[in-house]
Each structure stands twice: as C-alpha cells, then as structure tokens.
Amino acid sequence: MSTLDATVSMLEAMPEDARIKVLEFTRQLFTSRKPANPFVPVGAQQVLSDLAESRRQTAEGKGLDMEDALNRMGKQHGFI
C-alpha cells in the first residue's frame, strides 16, 4: 500500500467531524503567512552527525521497518 493509498484509507475511515478538522488544518497550512515547516534549519555538519547516529543505530539493530511501523500505528489508531 502506498503512502497515498494509506492516507486516503485513513481519511475514509475517519468520522466526518475528524475529516473536517483535517481539512481545516490543511487549509490553514496553505493559507498561513507563517512557514508551515516547524523545523529549524541546520547546517551540513548537523545533518552528517544525525546521519552517522542513524546509521549506528541501524547497525545495532535499533532501526524500525517503516512499513511495519506505519501499519502498527494505523491499527493502533483504528485506521487499518
């Protein structure tokens, strides 16, 4: 299942009032004068440091399979 398919599936499973809240939030993101990105810019050194840490964790078996994680979250929240 693609990310788009999963998103549509979640939206279809939501009650109408929840879909309206999602629509309002999405609309706000596109009409806000403030940037929607909550992340602060970081330099190349920070990106490389984060990448090294991520690779270390993956090598130690601490990584998660994203598809499994998304399916687990979907089931936990009643979307799947």
Coordinates of N, CA, C and O in Angstrom, one line a residue:
M1 N 0.9 -1.2 0.0 CA 0.0 0.0 0.0 C 0.9 1.2 0.0 O 1.8 1.4 0.8
S2 N 0.7 2.1 -0.9 CA 1.4 3.3 -1.0 C 1.0 4.3 0.1 O 0.0 4.1 0.8
T3 N 1.9 5.3 0.3 CA 1.5 6.3 1.4 C 0.2 7.0 1.0 O -0.6 7.3 1.9
L4 N 0.0 7.3 -0.3 CA -1.2 8.0 -0.7 C -2.4 7.1 -0.4 O -3.4 7.6 0.1
D5 N -2.3 5.8 -0.8 CA -3.4 4.9 -0.5 C -3.7 4.8 1.0 O -4.8 4.8 1.4
A6 N -2.6 4.7 1.8 CA -2.8 4.6 3.2 C -3.5 5.9 3.8 O -4.4 5.8 4.6
T7 N -3.1 7.1 3.3 CA -3.7 8.3 3.7 C -5.1 8.4 3.3 O -6.0 8.8 4.2
V8 N -5.5 8.0 2.1 CA -6.9 8.0 1.7 C -7.7 7.1 2.5 O -8.8 7.4 3.0
S9 N -7.1 5.9 2.8 CA -7.8 4.9 3.6 C -8.1 5.4 5.0 O -9.2 5.2 5.5
M10 N -7.1 6.1 5.6 CA -7.3 6.7 6.9 C -8.4 7.7 6.9 O -9.2 7.8 7.8
L11 N -8.4 8.6 5.9 CA -9.4 9.6 5.8 C -10.8 9.0 5.6 O -11.8 9.5 6.2
E12 N -10.9 8.0 4.8 CA -12.2 7.3 4.6 C -12.7 6.7 5.9 O -13.9 6.7 6.1
A13 N -11.8 6.2 6.7 CA -12.2 5.6 8.0 C -12.6 6.5 9.1 O -13.2 6.2 10.0
M14 N -12.2 7.8 8.9 CA -12.4 8.8 9.9 C -13.9 9.2 10.0 O -14.6 9.3 8.9
P15 N -14.4 9.6 11.1 CA -15.7 10.2 11.2 C -15.7 11.5 10.5 O -14.7 12.2 10.4
E16 N -16.9 12.0 10.1 CA -17.0 13.2 9.3 C -16.4 14.4 10.1 O -15.7 15.2 9.5
D17 N -16.6 14.5 11.4 CA -16.1 15.7 12.1 C -14.6 15.7 12.1 O -13.9 16.8 12.1
A18 N -14.0 14.5 12.2 CA -12.5 14.4 12.2 C -12.0 14.8 10.8 O -10.9 15.5 10.7
R19 N -12.7 14.4 9.7 CA -12.2 14.8 8.4 C -12.3 16.3 8.2 O -11.5 16.9 7.5
I20 N -13.3 16.9 8.8 CA -13.5 18.4 8.7 C -12.3 19.1 9.4 O -11.7 20.1 8.9
K21 N -11.9 18.6 10.5 CA -10.7 19.1 11.2 C -9.5 19.0 10.4 O -8.7 19.9 10.4
V22 N -9.3 17.9 9.8 CA -8.1 17.7 8.9 C -8.1 18.7 7.8 O -7.1 19.3 7.4
L23 N -9.3 18.8 7.1 CA -9.4 19.8 6.0 C -9.1 21.2 6.5 O -8.4 21.9 5.8
E24 N -9.6 21.6 7.7 CA -9.4 22.9 8.2 C -7.9 23.2 8.5 O -7.3 24.2 8.2
F25 N -7.3 22.1 9.1 CA -5.8 22.2 9.4 C -5.0 22.4 8.1 O -4.1 23.2 8.0
T26 N -5.4 21.5 7.1 CA -4.7 21.6 5.8 C -4.8 22.9 5.1 O -3.9 23.5 4.6
R27 N -6.0 23.4 5.2 CA -6.3 24.7 4.6 C -5.5 25.8 5.3 O -4.9 26.7 4.6
Q28 N -5.4 25.7 6.6 CA -4.6 26.7 7.3 C -3.1 26.6 6.9 O -2.5 27.7 6.8
L29 N -2.6 25.4 6.7 CA -1.2 25.3 6.3 C -0.9 26.0 5.0 O 0.1 26.6 4.8
F30 N -1.9 26.0 4.1 CA -1.7 26.6 2.8 C -2.0 28.1 2.7 O -1.6 28.8 1.8
T31 N -2.8 28.6 3.7 CA -3.1 30.0 3.7 C -2.4 30.8 4.7 O -2.5 32.0 4.7
S32 N -1.6 30.2 5.6 CA -0.9 30.9 6.6 C 0.2 31.7 6.0 O 0.9 31.2 5.1
R33 N 0.5 32.8 6.6 CA 1.6 33.6 6.1 C 2.9 33.1 6.8 O 4.0 33.4 6.3
K34 N 2.8 32.4 7.9 CA 4.0 31.8 8.5 C 4.4 30.5 7.8 O 3.5 29.8 7.3
P35 N 5.6 30.2 7.8 CA 6.0 29.0 7.2 C 5.5 27.8 7.9 O 5.4 27.8 9.2
A36 N 5.0 26.8 7.2 CA 4.4 25.6 7.9 C 5.4 24.7 8.4 O 5.1 23.8 9.2
N37 N 6.7 24.9 8.0 CA 7.7 24.0 8.5 C 8.1 24.3 9.9 O 8.6 25.3 10.2
P38 N 7.9 23.3 10.8 CA 8.2 23.5 12.2 C 9.7 23.3 12.5 O 10.1 23.5 13.7
F39 N 10.5 22.9 11.6 CA 11.9 22.5 11.8 C 12.8 23.7 11.5 O 12.6 24.4 10.6
V40 N 13.8 23.9 12.4 CA 14.7 25.0 12.2 C 15.8 24.5 11.2 O 16.1 23.3 11.2
P41 N 16.3 25.4 10.4 CA 17.4 25.0 9.5 C 18.6 24.5 10.3 O 18.9 25.1 11.4
V42 N 19.3 23.5 9.8 CA 20.5 23.1 10.4 C 21.6 23.0 9.3 O 21.4 23.0 8.1
G43 N 22.9 23.1 9.8 CA 24.0 23.1 8.9 C 24.4 21.6 8.4 O 23.8 20.6 9.0
A44 N 25.3 21.6 7.5 CA 25.7 20.3 6.9 C 26.3 19.4 8.0 O 26.1 18.2 8.0
Q45 N 27.1 20.0 8.9 CA 27.7 19.2 10.0 C 26.7 18.5 10.9 O 26.8 17.3 11.2
Q46 N 25.6 19.2 11.2 CA 24.5 18.6 12.0 C 23.8 17.4 11.2 O 23.5 16.4 11.8
V47 N 23.6 17.7 9.9 CA 22.9 16.6 9.1 C 23.8 15.4 9.1 O 23.4 14.3 9.3
L48 N 25.1 15.6 8.9 CA 26.1 14.5 8.8 C 26.2 13.8 10.2 O 26.2 12.5 10.2
S49 N 26.1 14.5 11.2 CA 26.2 13.9 12.6 C 24.9 13.1 12.8 O 25.0 12.0 13.4
D50 N 23.7 13.6 12.5 CA 22.5 12.9 12.6 C 22.5 11.6 11.8 O 22.0 10.6 12.2
L51 N 23.0 11.7 10.6 CA 23.1 10.6 9.7 C 24.0 9.5 10.3 O 23.7 8.3 10.3
A52 N 25.1 9.9 10.8 CA 26.1 8.9 11.4 C 25.4 8.2 12.6 O 25.5 7.0 12.8
E53 N 24.6 9.0 13.4 CA 23.9 8.4 14.6 C 22.9 7.4 14.1 O 22.7 6.3 14.6
S54 N 22.1 7.8 13.0 CA 21.1 6.9 12.5 C 21.7 5.6 12.0 O 21.2 4.5 12.2
R55 N 22.8 5.7 11.3 CA 23.5 4.5 10.7 C 24.0 3.6 11.9 O 23.9 2.4 11.8
R56 N 24.5 4.2 12.9 CA 25.0 3.5 14.1 C 23.8 2.7 14.7 O 23.9 1.5 15.0
Q57 N 22.7 3.4 14.9 CA 21.5 2.7 15.5 C 21.0 1.6 14.6 O 20.6 0.5 15.1
T58 N 21.0 1.8 13.3 CA 20.6 0.8 12.4 C 21.5 -0.4 12.4 O 21.1 -1.6 12.4
A59 N 22.8 -0.2 12.5 CA 23.8 -1.3 12.5 C 23.6 -2.1 13.8 O 23.9 -3.3 13.8
E60 N 23.2 -1.4 14.9 CA 22.9 -2.1 16.2 C 21.6 -2.8 16.2 O 21.2 -3.3 17.3
G61 N 20.8 -2.7 15.1 CA 19.5 -3.4 15.1 C 18.4 -2.6 15.7 O 17.4 -3.1 16.1
K62 N 18.6 -1.3 16.0 CA 17.6 -0.5 16.6 C 16.7 0.2 15.7 O 15.8 0.9 16.1
G63 N 16.9 0.0 14.4 CA 16.0 0.7 13.4 C 14.7 0.0 13.3 O 14.5 -1.1 13.7
L64 N 13.7 0.7 12.7 CA 12.4 0.2 12.5 C 12.1 0.1 11.0 O 12.5 1.0 10.3
D65 N 11.4 -0.9 10.6 CA 10.9 -1.0 9.3 C 9.7 -0.1 9.1 O 8.8 -0.2 9.9
M66 N 9.8 0.9 8.3 CA 8.8 2.0 8.2 C 7.4 1.4 7.9 O 6.4 1.9 8.4
E67 N 7.4 0.5 7.0 CA 6.0 -0.1 6.6 C 5.4 -0.8 7.8 O 4.2 -0.6 8.1
D68 N 6.2 -1.5 8.6 CA 5.7 -2.2 9.8 C 5.2 -1.1 10.8 O 4.2 -1.2 11.5
A69 N 6.0 -0.1 11.0 CA 5.7 1.0 12.0 C 4.4 1.7 11.6 O 3.5 1.9 12.4
L70 N 4.2 2.0 10.3 CA 3.0 2.7 9.8 C 1.8 1.8 10.0 O 0.7 2.2 10.4
N71 N 2.0 0.5 9.7 CA 0.8 -0.4 9.9 C 0.5 -0.6 11.3 O -0.7 -0.6 11.7
R72 N 1.4 -0.6 12.2 CA 1.2 -0.7 13.6 C 0.4 0.5 14.1 O -0.5 0.4 14.9
M73 N 0.9 1.7 13.7 CA 0.2 2.9 14.1 C -1.2 3.0 13.6 O -2.1 3.5 14.2
G74 N -1.4 2.6 12.3 CA -2.7 2.6 11.7 C -3.7 1.7 12.4 O -4.8 2.1 12.7
K75 N -3.2 0.5 12.9 CA -4.1 -0.4 13.6 C -4.3 0.2 15.0 O -5.4 0.1 15.5
Q76 N -3.3 0.7 15.6 CA -3.4 1.3 17.0 C -4.5 2.4 17.0 O -5.3 2.5 17.9
H77 N -4.6 3.2 15.9 CA -5.5 4.3 15.9 C -6.8 4.0 15.1 O -7.6 4.9 14.9
G78 N -6.9 2.8 14.7 CA -8.2 2.4 14.1 C -8.3 2.7 12.6 O -9.4 2.8 12.1
F79 N -7.2 3.0 12.0 CA -7.3 3.4 10.6 C -7.2 2.2 9.7 O -7.5 2.2 8.5
I80 N -6.7 1.1 10.2 CA -6.5 -0.1 9.4 C -7.3 -1.3 10.0 O -7.4 -1.4 11.2

